[in-house]
Every structure is written in structure tokens, then in C-alpha cells.
mmCIF file of N, CA and C in Angstrom:
data_model
loop_
_atom_site.group_PDB
_atom_site.id
_atom_site.type_symbol
_atom_site.label_atom_id
_atom_site.label_comp_id
_atom_site.label_asym_id
_atom_site.label_seq_id
_atom_site.Cartn_x
_atom_site.Cartn_y
_atom_site.Cartn_z
ATOM 1 N N MET A 80 0.799 -1.210 -0.055
ATOM 2 C CA MET A 80 -0.082 0.060 -0.050
ATOM 3 C C MET A 80 0.857 1.215 0.032
ATOM 4 N N LYS A 81 2.062 1.069 0.649
ATOM 5 C CA LYS A 81 2.949 2.578 0.973
ATOM 6 C C LYS A 81 3.669 2.735 -0.567
ATOM 7 N N LYS A 82 3.816 1.554 -1.019
ATOM 8 C CA LYS A 82 4.421 1.609 -2.668
ATOM 9 C C LYS A 82 3.446 2.539 -3.491
ATOM 10 N N ILE A 83 2.077 2.121 -3.629
ATOM 11 C CA ILE A 83 1.372 2.946 -4.322
ATOM 12 C C ILE A 83 1.150 4.163 -3.642
ATOM 13 N N LEU A 84 1.096 4.611 -2.408
ATOM 14 C CA LEU A 84 1.065 5.864 -2.246
ATOM 15 C C LEU A 84 2.208 6.707 -2.881
ATOM 16 N N ASN A 85 3.195 6.112 -2.357
ATOM 17 C CA ASN A 85 4.581 6.817 -3.064
ATOM 18 C C ASN A 85 4.474 6.908 -4.783
ATOM 19 N N ARG A 86 4.012 5.946 -5.161
ATOM 20 C CA ARG A 86 3.992 6.193 -6.621
ATOM 21 C C ARG A 86 3.150 7.302 -6.919
ATOM 22 N N ALA A 87 1.799 7.369 -6.153
ATOM 23 C CA ALA A 87 0.891 8.676 -6.718
ATOM 24 C C ALA A 87 1.522 10.123 -6.196
ATOM 25 N N LYS A 88 2.331 10.124 -5.369
ATOM 26 C CA LYS A 88 3.087 11.349 -5.038
ATOM 27 C C LYS A 88 3.906 11.693 -5.893
ATOM 28 N N ALA A 89 4.791 10.624 -6.593
ATOM 29 C CA ALA A 89 6.037 10.669 -7.497
ATOM 30 C C ALA A 89 5.632 11.850 -8.668
ATOM 31 N N PRO A 90 6.589 12.558 -9.710
ATOM 32 C CA PRO A 90 6.328 13.041 -10.605
ATOM 33 C C PRO A 90 5.602 12.350 -11.788
ATOM 34 N N THR A 91 4.860 12.749 -12.340
ATOM 35 C CA THR A 91 4.441 12.197 -13.607
ATOM 36 C C THR A 91 4.641 12.919 -14.723
ATOM 37 N N PRO A 92 5.293 11.912 -15.508
ATOM 38 C CA PRO A 92 5.623 12.202 -16.900
ATOM 39 C C PRO A 92 4.481 13.379 -17.839
ATOM 40 N N LYS A 93 4.921 14.194 -18.699
ATOM 41 C CA LYS A 93 4.138 15.008 -19.341
ATOM 42 C C LYS A 93 3.097 14.304 -20.100
ATOM 43 N N PHE A 94 3.719 13.493 -21.146
ATOM 44 C CA PHE A 94 2.521 12.675 -21.778
ATOM 45 C C PHE A 94 1.343 12.288 -20.906
ATOM 46 N N PHE A 95 1.635 11.434 -19.979
ATOM 47 C CA PHE A 95 0.729 11.042 -18.721
ATOM 48 C C PHE A 95 -0.067 12.101 -18.018
ATOM 49 N N LYS A 96 0.432 13.399 -18.018
ATOM 50 C CA LYS A 96 -0.594 14.440 -17.451
ATOM 51 C C LYS A 96 -1.328 14.691 -18.289
ATOM 52 N N VAL A 97 -1.037 14.902 -19.321
ATOM 53 C CA VAL A 97 -2.008 15.039 -20.722
ATOM 54 C C VAL A 97 -3.024 13.933 -20.318
ATOM 55 N N LEU A 98 -2.844 12.819 -20.515
ATOM 56 C CA LEU A 98 -3.662 11.775 -20.560
ATOM 57 C C LEU A 98 -4.523 11.519 -19.474
ATOM 58 N N ARG A 99 -4.048 11.961 -18.274
ATOM 59 C CA ARG A 99 -4.790 12.061 -16.920
ATOM 60 C C ARG A 99 -5.905 13.073 -17.166
ATOM 61 N N ASN A 100 -5.365 14.301 -17.788
ATOM 62 C CA ASN A 100 -6.347 15.302 -17.996
ATOM 63 C C ASN A 100 -7.593 15.053 -18.902
ATOM 64 N N ILE A 101 -7.036 14.346 -20.011
ATOM 65 C CA ILE A 101 -8.126 13.766 -20.808
ATOM 66 C C ILE A 101 -9.189 12.992 -20.149
ATOM 67 N N GLY A 102 -8.663 12.089 -19.541
ATOM 68 C CA GLY A 102 -9.580 10.914 -18.644
ATOM 69 C C GLY A 102 -10.166 11.987 -17.699
ATOM 70 N N LEU A 103 -9.817 12.822 -17.201
ATOM 71 C CA LEU A 103 -10.940 13.758 -16.100
ATOM 72 C C LEU A 103 -11.816 14.117 -16.873
ATOM 73 N N THR A 104 -11.888 14.560 -18.222
ATOM 74 C CA THR A 104 -12.424 15.330 -18.920
ATOM 75 C C THR A 104 -13.458 14.373 -19.081
ATOM 76 N N LEU A 105 -13.084 13.153 -19.725
ATOM 77 C CA LEU A 105 -14.360 12.217 -20.205
ATOM 78 C C LEU A 105 -14.919 11.823 -18.961
ATOM 79 N N ALA A 106 -14.298 11.690 -17.888
ATOM 80 C CA ALA A 106 -15.428 11.274 -16.609
ATOM 81 C C ALA A 106 -16.443 12.672 -16.407
ATOM 82 N N ALA A 107 -15.692 13.759 -16.438
ATOM 83 C CA ALA A 107 -16.829 14.931 -16.306
ATOM 84 C C ALA A 107 -17.641 14.914 -17.338
ATOM 85 N N ILE A 108 -17.542 14.688 -18.658
ATOM 86 C CA ILE A 108 -18.744 14.351 -19.442
ATOM 87 C C ILE A 108 -19.540 13.645 -19.421
ATOM 88 N N GLY A 109 -19.038 12.240 -19.059
ATOM 89 C CA GLY A 109 -19.751 10.937 -18.758
ATOM 90 C C GLY A 109 -20.904 11.444 -17.341
ATOM 91 N N GLY A 110 -20.416 11.872 -16.523
ATOM 92 C CA GLY A 110 -21.370 11.895 -15.087
ATOM 93 C C GLY A 110 -22.060 13.106 -15.757
ATOM 94 N N THR A 111 -21.849 13.976 -16.514
ATOM 95 C CA THR A 111 -22.880 15.027 -16.635
ATOM 96 C C THR A 111 -24.000 14.458 -17.408
ATOM 97 N N ILE A 112 -23.887 13.462 -18.494
ATOM 98 C CA ILE A 112 -24.607 12.961 -19.145
ATOM 99 C C ILE A 112 -25.395 12.018 -18.568
ATOM 100 N N ALA A 113 -24.700 11.084 -17.358
ATOM 101 C CA ALA A 113 -25.111 10.108 -16.792
ATOM 102 C C ALA A 113 -26.516 10.823 -15.761
ATOM 103 N N ALA A 114 -26.020 12.035 -15.228
ATOM 104 C CA ALA A 114 -26.664 12.639 -14.304
ATOM 105 C C ALA A 114 -27.833 13.625 -14.850
ATOM 106 N N ALA A 115 -28.071 13.705 -16.251
ATOM 107 C CA ALA A 115 -28.806 14.668 -16.831
ATOM 108 C C ALA A 115 -30.172 14.888 -16.150
ATOM 109 N N PRO A 116 -30.796 15.876 -15.923
ATOM 110 C CA PRO A 116 -32.403 16.077 -15.354
ATOM 111 C C PRO A 116 -33.240 15.561 -16.059
ATOM 112 N N VAL A 117 -32.846 15.753 -17.502
ATOM 113 C CA VAL A 117 -33.808 15.436 -18.622
ATOM 114 C C VAL A 117 -33.944 13.810 -18.935
ATOM 115 N N ALA A 118 -35.010 13.244 -19.464
ATOM 116 C CA ALA A 118 -34.867 11.929 -19.964
ATOM 117 C C ALA A 118 -34.155 11.829 -21.169
ATOM 118 N N LEU A 119 -33.218 11.078 -21.524
ATOM 119 C CA LEU A 119 -32.239 10.846 -22.386
ATOM 120 C C LEU A 119 -32.409 9.343 -22.685
ATOM 121 N N PRO A 120 -32.077 9.293 -24.021
ATOM 122 C CA PRO A 120 -32.330 7.898 -24.858
ATOM 123 C C PRO A 120 -31.417 6.957 -23.950
ATOM 124 N N ILE A 121 -31.728 5.641 -23.606
ATOM 125 C CA ILE A 121 -30.935 4.776 -22.741
ATOM 126 C C ILE A 121 -29.460 4.534 -23.587
ATOM 127 N N VAL A 122 -29.450 4.775 -24.981
ATOM 128 C CA VAL A 122 -28.213 4.730 -25.471
ATOM 129 C C VAL A 122 -27.110 5.809 -24.813
ATOM 130 N N LEU A 123 -27.765 6.743 -25.063
ATOM 131 C CA LEU A 123 -26.831 8.015 -24.598
ATOM 132 C C LEU A 123 -26.377 7.699 -22.912
ATOM 133 N N THR A 124 -27.412 7.456 -22.118
ATOM 134 C CA THR A 124 -27.316 7.133 -20.820
ATOM 135 C C THR A 124 -25.957 6.237 -20.303
ATOM 136 N N SER A 125 -26.121 4.651 -21.584
ATOM 137 C CA SER A 125 -25.241 3.976 -21.363
ATOM 138 C C SER A 125 -23.528 4.589 -21.547
ATOM 139 N N ILE A 126 -23.607 5.411 -22.637
ATOM 140 C CA ILE A 126 -22.579 5.899 -23.177
ATOM 141 C C ILE A 126 -21.787 6.854 -22.156
ATOM 142 N N GLY A 127 -22.733 7.585 -21.361
ATOM 143 C CA GLY A 127 -22.565 8.172 -20.499
ATOM 144 C C GLY A 127 -21.573 7.573 -19.376
ATOM 145 N N GLY A 128 -22.066 6.345 -18.834
ATOM 146 C CA GLY A 128 -21.828 5.345 -17.644
ATOM 147 C C GLY A 128 -20.454 4.683 -18.592
ATOM 148 N N TYR A 129 -20.238 4.481 -19.527
ATOM 149 C CA TYR A 129 -19.023 3.962 -20.065
ATOM 150 C C TYR A 129 -17.998 4.943 -20.002
ATOM 151 N N LEU A 130 -18.301 6.046 -20.305
ATOM 152 C CA LEU A 130 -17.424 7.242 -20.058
ATOM 153 C C LEU A 130 -16.976 7.638 -18.903
ATOM 154 N N VAL A 131 -17.620 7.856 -17.861
ATOM 155 C CA VAL A 131 -17.391 7.506 -16.426
ATOM 156 C C VAL A 131 -16.293 6.640 -16.150
ATOM 157 N N VAL A 132 -16.288 5.333 -16.567
ATOM 158 C CA VAL A 132 -15.619 4.102 -16.199
ATOM 159 C C VAL A 132 -14.291 4.464 -16.944
ATOM 160 N N VAL A 133 -14.115 4.701 -18.371
ATOM 161 C CA VAL A 133 -12.963 4.628 -18.739
ATOM 162 C C VAL A 133 -12.263 6.146 -18.730
ATOM 163 N N GLY A 134 -12.815 6.914 -18.212
ATOM 164 C CA GLY A 134 -12.014 8.408 -17.717
ATOM 165 C C GLY A 134 -11.717 8.063 -16.540
ATOM 166 N N GLY A 135 -12.122 7.405 -15.671
ATOM 167 C CA GLY A 135 -11.433 6.903 -14.260
ATOM 168 C C GLY A 135 -10.415 6.320 -14.456
ATOM 169 N N VAL A 136 -10.428 4.942 -15.063
ATOM 170 C CA VAL A 136 -9.235 4.012 -15.429
ATOM 171 C C VAL A 136 -8.246 4.888 -15.928
ATOM 172 N N VAL A 137 -8.455 5.509 -16.808
ATOM 173 C CA VAL A 137 -7.369 6.402 -17.501
ATOM 174 C C VAL A 137 -6.672 7.290 -16.725
ATOM 175 N N SER A 138 -7.462 8.001 -16.023
ATOM 176 C CA SER A 138 -6.877 9.045 -15.164
ATOM 177 C C SER A 138 -5.936 8.313 -13.790
ATOM 178 N N ALA A 139 -6.776 7.322 -13.345
ATOM 179 C CA ALA A 139 -6.072 6.501 -12.404
ATOM 180 C C ALA A 139 -4.520 5.854 -12.616
ATOM 181 N N VAL A 140 -4.483 5.064 -13.736
ATOM 182 C CA VAL A 140 -3.420 4.455 -14.470
ATOM 183 C C VAL A 140 -2.379 5.585 -14.618
ATOM 184 N N SER A 141 -2.608 6.771 -15.169
ATOM 185 C CA SER A 141 -1.925 7.639 -15.653
ATOM 186 C C SER A 141 -1.600 8.627 -14.439
ATOM 187 N N GLN A 142 -2.157 8.635 -13.503
ATOM 188 C CA GLN A 142 -1.501 9.259 -12.220
ATOM 189 C C GLN A 142 -0.444 8.110 -11.617
ATOM 190 N N LEU A 143 -0.572 6.950 -11.740
ATOM 191 C CA LEU A 143 0.295 5.935 -11.066
ATOM 192 C C LEU A 143 1.574 5.633 -12.018
ATOM 193 N N THR A 144 1.765 6.452 -13.236
ATOM 194 C CA THR A 144 3.091 6.229 -13.861
ATOM 195 C C THR A 144 3.793 7.099 -13.557
ATOM 196 N N THR A 145 5.223 6.616 -13.610
ATOM 197 C CA THR A 145 6.219 7.495 -13.024
ATOM 198 C C THR A 145 7.329 6.989 -13.766
ATOM 199 N N THR A 146 8.521 8.274 -13.655
ATOM 200 C CA THR A 146 9.772 7.760 -14.443
ATOM 201 C C THR A 146 10.670 6.786 -13.612
ATOM 202 N N ASP A 147 11.540 6.140 -14.137
ATOM 203 C CA ASP A 147 12.433 5.428 -13.531
ATOM 204 C C ASP A 147 13.887 5.681 -13.639
ATOM 205 N N ASP A 148 14.056 6.698 -12.550
ATOM 206 C CA ASP A 148 15.385 7.414 -12.518
ATOM 207 C C ASP A 148 16.427 6.892 -12.177
ATOM 208 N N SER A 149 16.041 5.428 -11.501
ATOM 209 C CA SER A 149 17.042 4.743 -10.871
ATOM 210 C C SER A 149 18.240 4.162 -11.789
ATOM 211 N N ARG A 150 17.858 4.112 -13.071
ATOM 212 C CA ARG A 150 19.058 3.406 -14.181
ATOM 213 C C ARG A 150 20.245 4.409 -14.457
#
């Protein structure tokens, strides 16, 4: 567990920072679609749910990616 926390606090490479931000944006868009106060077609609601999941996974993986400076 401590190793994961250390990885989360370590610097993230630039490419993965961009990827993390894209994932957060996808999750936000998906959350907005899924929680829309108007009745949306089932297809759009499903897409919103998938966007939330994909965005969350991309953001989490990108945040835990670090550079290996020990070489």
C-alpha cells in the first residue's frame, strides 16, 4: 500500500499528465450525461456510464505512472 501512495506522489511524465487530464474530462462529460435531469435515450445514458468508467481508469493509471530515474 505504501508503494502505491509513493507512486501517486511521485512526478508524472508530461504525456501521462495530458492523458490524465483527458481521462478526467471524459469522466466529467460522462457524469454530466449520466446525471442529466432530462430524460435521455438509453443509448446516451449507457455511453455516459462508459465514459465515466473509461475516464476514471485512464486517470488512475496515468497518475500512477512515474519515471524510473534509478537506471
